[in-house]
Amino acid sequence: MKILLLGKNGQVGWELQRSLAPLGELIALDRHSTPLCGDLSKPEALAQTVRDVRPDVIVNAAAHTAVDKAESEPDVARTLNADAPAALARAAAEVGAWLVHYSTDYVFNGEGQTPWQESDATGPLGVYGQTKLEGEQAIAASGCKHLIFRTSWVYAARGGNFARTMLRLAQERERLTVIDDQRGAPTGADLIADVSSHAIRQALGTQDASLSGLYHLVAAGETSWHGYAAHAIERARQLKPDAAWKVTEIAPVPTSAFPTPARRPLNSRLNTQRLQQAFGLTLPAWQQGVDRLLAEML
Ligand code: NDP
């Protein structure tokens, strides 16, 4: 199997380099790659890469992920999140490749308390969600075989992450304030990459075009950012009791306590039944991945 990976150095892209490697020949690109172009700001050059490589599967882990910045540069966000996936999808259809792509719970308006299903009506609150939705729609309209995974609250051991920030603050301050009215499931980039590889193997191994479609992919269970922080700090204290923990109070606050240019959905819960049934998978509880992250970090 020949695999073309775009965005190889992002949170998910980095883990995909590991999880895709055993499946076959992996050509992994980032925005600076030459002579093959992996730059999402050049959709036509990306399409040419697909024609040159003629992969069996394209995995697009690159995106404009700066949610607040997207509000002030909608054209750049649209090129990366909508036009580039559209060009990849057209080229995938041309060469008969599958396209694997990632999207977000930000395509929803965040209302209600129930986990969103794939068939629920969308209603993005900002430019990031809107352009990611346009990317999804362009892929679906292109006629290429595809797997689109909507995920949320992604973290990775590499680089900065929410847990790392909370642990640092817990050693600097006595009182932390953390948002408690947004709910979702923290999801490891490693889990997303592992599930992607499993799904690719199944879809391409069977060439079952009926697997083509949209799937929600997040860890099991749900929490708030406050619950996430409290869990991470408690677990870190158990792992490193002798560290200089200063925090004595983790106060829950509403989203309005931290104004941002882009509105965030309050309900980021995603229902993953469809994915679990189609691919015979069981998604682990979010705490399992966060505990592994902490064990690696500390
Ligand atoms: P990251 O921000 O970690 O990675 C995105 C990657 O895209 C980076 O490597 C970045 O490269 C690359 N990129 C940016 N601009 C370009 C460009 N012009 N050409 C090529 N590459 C470019 O994101 P994640 O790994 O977290 O996200 C993976 C997917 O999951 C995305 O589709 C995202 O929308 C989706 N998602 C992410 C969530 C999250 O919480 N992070 C939540 C829900 C969905 P560089 O490092 O050079 O900037």
Short mmCIF file of C-alpha atoms and ligand atoms in Angstrom, two decimals:
data_model
loop_
_atom_site.label_atom_id
_atom_site.label_comp_id
_atom_site.label_asym_id
_atom_site.label_seq_id
_atom_site.Cartn_x
_atom_site.Cartn_y
_atom_site.Cartn_z
CA MET A 1 0.00 0.00 0.00
CA LYS A 2 1.30 3.46 -0.91
CA ILE A 3 0.34 6.20 1.56
CA LEU A 4 0.72 9.95 1.14
CA LEU A 5 0.68 11.78 4.49
CA LEU A 6 0.28 15.57 4.69
CA GLY A 7 1.00 17.57 7.85
CA LYS A 8 3.50 15.06 9.21
CA ASN A 9 4.69 17.28 12.08
CA GLY A 10 1.37 18.22 13.68
CA GLN A 11 0.02 16.50 16.79
CA VAL A 12 -1.90 13.90 14.80
CA GLY A 13 0.52 13.87 11.86
CA TRP A 14 3.45 12.95 14.09
CA GLU A 15 1.58 9.99 15.56
CA LEU A 16 0.42 8.96 12.08
CA GLN A 17 4.05 8.68 10.96
CA ARG A 18 4.35 5.92 13.56
CA SER A 19 0.97 4.21 13.09
CA LEU A 20 0.93 4.26 9.26
CA ALA A 21 4.49 2.99 8.81
CA PRO A 22 3.64 -0.73 9.12
CA LEU A 23 0.91 -0.48 6.47
CA GLY A 24 3.23 0.05 3.52
CA GLU A 25 5.28 2.68 1.72
CA LEU A 26 4.81 6.00 3.51
CA ILE A 27 5.56 9.33 1.84
CA ALA A 28 5.26 11.95 4.57
CA LEU A 29 5.27 15.67 3.71
CA ASP A 30 5.04 18.98 5.47
CA ARG A 31 4.56 22.48 4.12
CA HIS A 32 8.29 22.87 3.36
CA SER A 33 8.75 19.58 1.49
CA THR A 34 10.34 19.56 -1.98
CA PRO A 35 10.21 18.51 -4.75
CA LEU A 36 6.76 17.08 -3.85
CA CYS A 37 4.52 19.89 -2.57
CA GLY A 38 2.82 19.38 0.80
CA ASP A 39 1.73 23.00 1.24
CA LEU A 40 -2.00 23.44 1.79
CA SER A 41 -1.81 27.05 0.68
CA LYS A 42 -1.18 25.72 -2.86
CA PRO A 43 -4.15 23.46 -3.60
CA GLU A 44 -3.28 22.94 -7.27
CA ALA A 45 0.32 21.94 -6.45
CA LEU A 46 -1.07 19.50 -3.86
CA ALA A 47 -3.29 17.93 -6.51
CA GLN A 48 -0.21 17.57 -8.72
CA THR A 49 1.57 15.75 -5.87
CA VAL A 50 -1.31 13.27 -5.79
CA ARG A 51 -1.07 12.73 -9.56
CA ASP A 52 2.71 12.26 -9.32
CA VAL A 53 2.64 9.86 -6.34
CA ARG A 54 -0.57 7.99 -7.27
CA PRO A 55 -1.07 6.78 -3.68
CA ASP A 56 -3.63 4.21 -2.56
CA VAL A 57 -4.54 6.48 0.32
CA ILE A 58 -3.99 10.15 1.15
CA VAL A 59 -4.05 11.10 4.82
CA ASN A 60 -4.47 14.81 5.42
CA ALA A 61 -3.47 15.76 8.97
CA ALA A 62 -2.63 19.37 8.06
CA ALA A 63 -5.03 22.23 8.69
CA HIS A 64 -5.37 25.83 9.84
CA THR A 65 -5.98 24.95 13.51
CA ALA A 66 -5.50 28.38 15.13
CA VAL A 67 -9.16 28.90 16.05
CA ASP A 68 -8.86 32.53 17.21
CA LYS A 69 -6.46 33.60 14.46
CA ALA A 70 -8.85 32.20 11.85
CA GLU A 71 -11.35 34.94 12.79
CA SER A 72 -8.97 37.61 11.47
CA GLU A 73 -7.71 35.67 8.43
CA PRO A 74 -10.75 33.85 7.03
CA ASP A 75 -9.30 33.67 3.51
CA VAL A 76 -6.17 31.86 4.68
CA ALA A 77 -8.27 29.52 6.84
CA ARG A 78 -10.59 28.80 3.91
CA THR A 79 -7.73 28.00 1.54
CA LEU A 80 -6.18 25.54 4.02
CA ASN A 81 -9.35 24.02 5.50
CA ALA A 82 -11.66 23.98 2.50
CA ASP A 83 -9.90 24.63 -0.83
CA ALA A 84 -6.94 22.32 -0.16
CA PRO A 85 -9.08 19.33 0.95
CA ALA A 86 -11.34 19.99 -2.05
CA ALA A 87 -8.35 19.81 -4.42
CA LEU A 88 -7.04 16.69 -2.67
CA ALA A 89 -10.45 15.06 -2.97
CA ARG A 90 -10.75 15.80 -6.69
CA ALA A 91 -7.26 14.41 -7.28
CA ALA A 92 -8.07 11.36 -5.11
CA ALA A 93 -11.16 10.68 -7.23
CA GLU A 94 -9.02 11.01 -10.38
CA VAL A 95 -6.42 8.44 -9.29
CA GLY A 96 -8.83 6.19 -7.36
CA ALA A 97 -7.25 6.86 -3.94
CA TRP A 98 -9.03 6.95 -0.59
CA LEU A 99 -8.81 10.26 1.27
CA VAL A 100 -8.58 10.28 5.07
CA HIS A 101 -9.29 13.69 6.59
CA TYR A 102 -9.90 15.19 10.03
CA SER A 103 -12.61 17.57 11.12
CA THR A 104 -13.99 18.94 14.34
CA ASP A 105 -16.94 19.25 16.70
CA TYR A 106 -16.70 23.01 15.96
CA VAL A 107 -18.93 22.31 12.93
CA PHE A 108 -21.78 22.24 15.50
CA ASN A 109 -23.32 25.15 17.39
CA GLY A 110 -22.65 23.60 20.81
CA GLU A 111 -26.25 23.65 21.99
CA GLY A 112 -27.89 20.92 24.10
CA GLN A 113 -26.44 18.22 26.29
CA THR A 114 -26.51 15.12 24.09
CA PRO A 115 -23.54 13.83 22.10
CA TRP A 116 -23.75 14.94 18.47
CA GLN A 117 -24.38 12.31 15.82
CA GLU A 118 -22.90 12.45 12.32
CA SER A 119 -26.35 13.16 10.86
CA ASP A 120 -27.11 16.12 13.15
CA ALA A 121 -27.52 19.58 11.64
CA THR A 122 -24.34 21.65 11.66
CA GLY A 123 -24.08 25.30 12.67
CA PRO A 124 -20.52 26.52 13.16
CA LEU A 125 -19.96 29.44 15.52
CA GLY A 126 -16.79 30.76 13.86
CA VAL A 127 -14.50 30.80 10.86
CA TYR A 128 -12.53 27.69 11.86
CA GLY A 129 -15.68 25.55 12.21
CA GLN A 130 -17.21 27.03 9.06
CA THR A 131 -14.14 26.41 6.89
CA LYS A 132 -13.67 22.88 8.31
CA LEU A 133 -17.32 22.18 7.45
CA GLU A 134 -16.76 23.44 3.90
CA GLY A 135 -13.79 21.05 3.66
CA GLU A 136 -15.97 18.11 4.72
CA GLN A 137 -18.68 19.06 2.23
CA ALA A 138 -16.20 19.41 -0.65
CA ILE A 139 -14.78 15.96 0.05
CA ALA A 140 -18.25 14.38 0.19
CA ALA A 141 -19.21 16.11 -3.07
CA SER A 142 -16.06 15.04 -4.93
CA GLY A 143 -17.07 11.40 -5.25
CA CYS A 144 -13.76 10.10 -3.85
CA LYS A 145 -13.78 7.27 -1.31
CA HIS A 146 -13.12 8.92 2.00
CA LEU A 147 -12.97 8.62 5.77
CA ILE A 148 -13.61 11.90 7.57
CA PHE A 149 -13.01 11.73 11.30
CA ARG A 150 -14.48 14.51 13.44
CA THR A 151 -12.62 14.77 16.71
CA SER A 152 -12.26 17.19 19.66
CA TRP A 153 -9.93 18.44 22.40
CA VAL A 154 -6.82 16.83 20.88
CA TYR A 155 -3.65 16.57 22.93
CA ALA A 156 -0.23 15.01 22.33
CA ALA A 157 2.81 14.31 24.46
CA ARG A 158 4.99 16.25 22.03
CA GLY A 159 5.04 20.03 22.45
CA GLY A 160 2.65 22.09 24.53
CA ASN A 161 -0.64 20.71 25.81
CA PHE A 162 -3.40 21.65 28.24
CA ALA A 163 -2.28 19.17 30.94
CA ARG A 164 1.29 20.48 30.83
CA THR A 165 0.04 24.06 31.25
CA MET A 166 -2.20 23.07 34.18
CA LEU A 167 0.66 21.24 35.93
CA ARG A 168 2.93 24.25 35.52
CA LEU A 169 0.27 26.59 36.91
CA ALA A 170 -0.40 24.19 39.80
CA GLN A 171 3.21 24.68 40.84
CA GLU A 172 3.12 28.47 40.39
CA ARG A 173 -0.27 29.47 41.88
CA GLU A 174 -2.45 28.62 44.86
CA ARG A 175 -5.69 29.20 42.98
CA LEU A 176 -6.54 28.17 39.42
CA THR A 177 -9.68 29.11 37.50
CA VAL A 178 -10.73 26.69 34.79
CA ILE A 179 -13.73 26.66 32.43
CA ASP A 180 -16.46 24.33 33.59
CA ASP A 181 -19.32 24.87 31.12
CA GLN A 182 -17.72 23.39 27.98
CA ARG A 183 -18.00 19.61 27.87
CA GLY A 184 -16.27 17.07 25.66
CA ALA A 185 -13.69 14.30 25.68
CA PRO A 186 -9.94 14.92 25.69
CA THR A 187 -8.61 12.73 22.88
CA GLY A 188 -5.02 11.66 22.35
CA ALA A 189 -3.38 12.16 18.95
CA ASP A 190 -2.02 8.63 19.39
CA LEU A 191 -5.53 7.20 19.66
CA ILE A 192 -6.66 9.11 16.58
CA ALA A 193 -3.65 7.82 14.64
CA ASP A 194 -4.14 4.22 15.78
CA VAL A 195 -7.84 4.22 14.91
CA SER A 196 -7.06 5.83 11.54
CA SER A 197 -4.58 3.07 10.67
CA HIS A 198 -7.02 0.38 11.74
CA ALA A 199 -9.79 1.92 9.65
CA ILE A 200 -7.50 2.35 6.63
CA ARG A 201 -6.47 -1.30 6.83
CA GLN A 202 -10.06 -2.40 6.98
CA ALA A 203 -11.35 -0.06 4.26
CA LEU A 204 -8.52 -0.72 1.82
CA GLY A 205 -8.12 -4.39 2.69
CA THR A 206 -11.74 -5.11 1.86
CA GLN A 207 -12.09 -2.26 -0.69
CA ASP A 208 -15.49 -1.86 0.95
CA ALA A 209 -16.73 1.44 -0.48
CA SER A 210 -19.69 1.30 1.91
CA LEU A 211 -17.27 2.25 4.71
CA SER A 212 -16.70 5.59 2.98
CA GLY A 213 -18.16 8.44 5.04
CA LEU A 214 -18.13 10.60 8.12
CA TYR A 215 -17.30 9.30 11.60
CA HIS A 216 -17.01 10.80 15.07
CA LEU A 217 -13.76 9.78 16.77
CA VAL A 218 -13.16 10.77 20.39
CA ALA A 219 -12.23 8.96 23.60
CA ALA A 220 -15.10 7.57 25.67
CA GLY A 221 -16.77 9.50 28.49
CA GLU A 222 -16.97 13.24 28.97
CA THR A 223 -15.73 16.00 31.22
CA SER A 224 -15.24 19.76 31.34
CA TRP A 225 -11.91 21.60 31.09
CA HIS A 226 -12.19 21.96 34.87
CA GLY A 227 -12.69 18.19 35.30
CA TYR A 228 -9.80 17.55 32.93
CA ALA A 229 -7.50 19.89 34.90
CA ALA A 230 -8.56 18.47 38.27
CA HIS A 231 -7.96 14.92 37.08
CA ALA A 232 -4.54 15.75 35.62
CA ILE A 233 -3.38 17.60 38.74
CA GLU A 234 -4.61 14.88 41.10
CA ARG A 235 -2.91 12.16 39.05
CA ALA A 236 0.30 14.18 38.76
CA ARG A 237 0.35 14.67 42.54
CA GLN A 238 0.09 10.89 42.96
CA LEU A 239 2.90 10.33 40.47
CA LYS A 240 5.15 13.07 41.90
CA PRO A 241 4.16 13.73 45.51
CA ASP A 242 7.42 15.51 46.24
CA ALA A 243 7.09 18.16 43.51
CA ALA A 244 6.44 21.74 44.68
CA TRP A 245 2.64 21.69 44.33
CA LYS A 246 1.28 25.08 45.35
CA VAL A 247 -2.34 24.84 44.23
CA THR A 248 -5.01 24.51 46.94
CA GLU A 249 -8.09 25.48 44.92
CA ILE A 250 -9.22 24.76 41.35
CA ALA A 251 -12.21 27.03 40.84
CA PRO A 252 -14.79 26.31 38.11
CA VAL A 253 -15.65 29.36 35.96
CA PRO A 254 -17.89 29.95 32.92
CA THR A 255 -16.52 30.40 29.40
CA SER A 256 -17.28 34.13 29.71
CA ALA A 257 -14.42 34.43 32.23
CA PHE A 258 -11.93 33.96 29.37
CA PRO A 259 -13.09 36.07 26.40
CA THR A 260 -11.62 34.96 23.05
CA PRO A 261 -12.05 36.22 19.47
CA ALA A 262 -13.73 32.94 18.44
CA ARG A 263 -16.78 31.56 20.24
CA ARG A 264 -16.36 27.98 21.50
CA PRO A 265 -19.19 25.43 21.50
CA LEU A 266 -20.36 24.46 25.00
CA ASN A 267 -21.44 20.99 23.93
CA SER A 268 -18.47 19.28 22.26
CA ARG A 269 -19.73 15.75 23.04
CA LEU A 270 -19.55 13.43 20.01
CA ASN A 271 -21.41 10.14 19.68
CA THR A 272 -18.98 7.48 18.36
CA GLN A 273 -21.40 4.56 17.89
CA ARG A 274 -21.10 4.67 14.11
CA LEU A 275 -17.32 4.36 14.13
CA GLN A 276 -17.25 1.63 16.76
CA GLN A 277 -19.82 -0.45 14.88
CA ALA A 278 -18.39 0.02 11.38
CA PHE A 279 -14.83 -0.84 12.37
CA GLY A 280 -15.39 -3.20 15.32
CA LEU A 281 -13.61 -0.90 17.77
CA THR A 282 -13.96 -0.01 21.43
CA LEU A 283 -12.81 3.49 22.31
CA PRO A 284 -11.05 3.78 25.68
CA ALA A 285 -12.09 6.20 28.44
CA TRP A 286 -10.48 9.65 28.13
CA GLN A 287 -8.80 9.19 31.55
CA GLN A 288 -6.79 6.26 30.20
CA GLY A 289 -5.07 8.38 27.56
CA VAL A 290 -4.52 11.33 29.90
CA ASP A 291 -2.99 9.03 32.53
CA ARG A 292 -0.60 7.62 29.93
CA LEU A 293 0.30 11.16 28.85
CA LEU A 294 1.08 12.14 32.45
CA ALA A 295 3.14 9.01 33.03
CA GLU A 296 5.18 9.90 29.94
CA MET A 297 5.50 13.58 30.86
CA LEU A 298 6.47 13.21 34.52
P1 NDP B 1 -1.75 20.78 14.68
O1 NDP B 1 -2.01 22.24 14.76
O2 NDP B 1 -0.93 20.11 15.72
O3 NDP B 1 -1.14 20.41 13.28
C1 NDP B 1 -1.56 21.01 12.10
C2 NDP B 1 -0.47 20.86 11.10
O4 NDP B 1 -0.86 21.52 9.91
C3 NDP B 1 0.87 21.45 11.55
O5 NDP B 1 1.90 20.50 11.39
C4 NDP B 1 1.04 22.62 10.61
O6 NDP B 1 2.38 22.82 10.22
C5 NDP B 1 0.29 22.12 9.40
N1 NDP B 1 0.02 23.21 8.50
C6 NDP B 1 -0.40 24.46 8.76
N2 NDP B 1 -0.44 25.19 7.64
C7 NDP B 1 0.01 24.39 6.65
C8 NDP B 1 0.22 24.56 5.26
N3 NDP B 1 -0.02 25.72 4.63
N4 NDP B 1 0.67 23.51 4.55
C9 NDP B 1 0.95 22.33 5.14
N5 NDP B 1 0.78 22.12 6.45
C10 NDP B 1 0.31 23.13 7.19
O7 NDP B 1 -3.20 20.11 14.59
P2 NDP B 1 -3.72 18.69 15.09
O8 NDP B 1 -2.74 17.63 14.79
O9 NDP B 1 -4.21 18.88 16.48
O10 NDP B 1 -5.00 18.56 14.16
C11 NDP B 1 -5.14 17.53 13.19
C12 NDP B 1 -6.53 17.62 12.61
O11 NDP B 1 -7.51 17.46 13.65
C13 NDP B 1 -6.87 18.95 11.93
O12 NDP B 1 -7.64 18.69 10.79
C14 NDP B 1 -7.71 19.68 12.95
O13 NDP B 1 -8.60 20.58 12.33
C15 NDP B 1 -8.44 18.53 13.61
N6 NDP B 1 -8.88 18.81 14.97
C16 NDP B 1 -7.99 19.23 15.94
C17 NDP B 1 -8.43 19.51 17.21
C18 NDP B 1 -7.49 19.98 18.28
O14 NDP B 1 -7.93 20.11 19.45
N7 NDP B 1 -6.20 20.21 18.00
C19 NDP B 1 -9.85 19.33 17.59
C20 NDP B 1 -10.67 18.86 16.51
C21 NDP B 1 -10.19 18.60 15.27
P3 NDP B 1 3.33 23.86 10.99
O15 NDP B 1 3.69 23.14 12.25
O16 NDP B 1 4.45 24.04 10.03
O17 NDP B 1 2.50 25.08 11.23
#
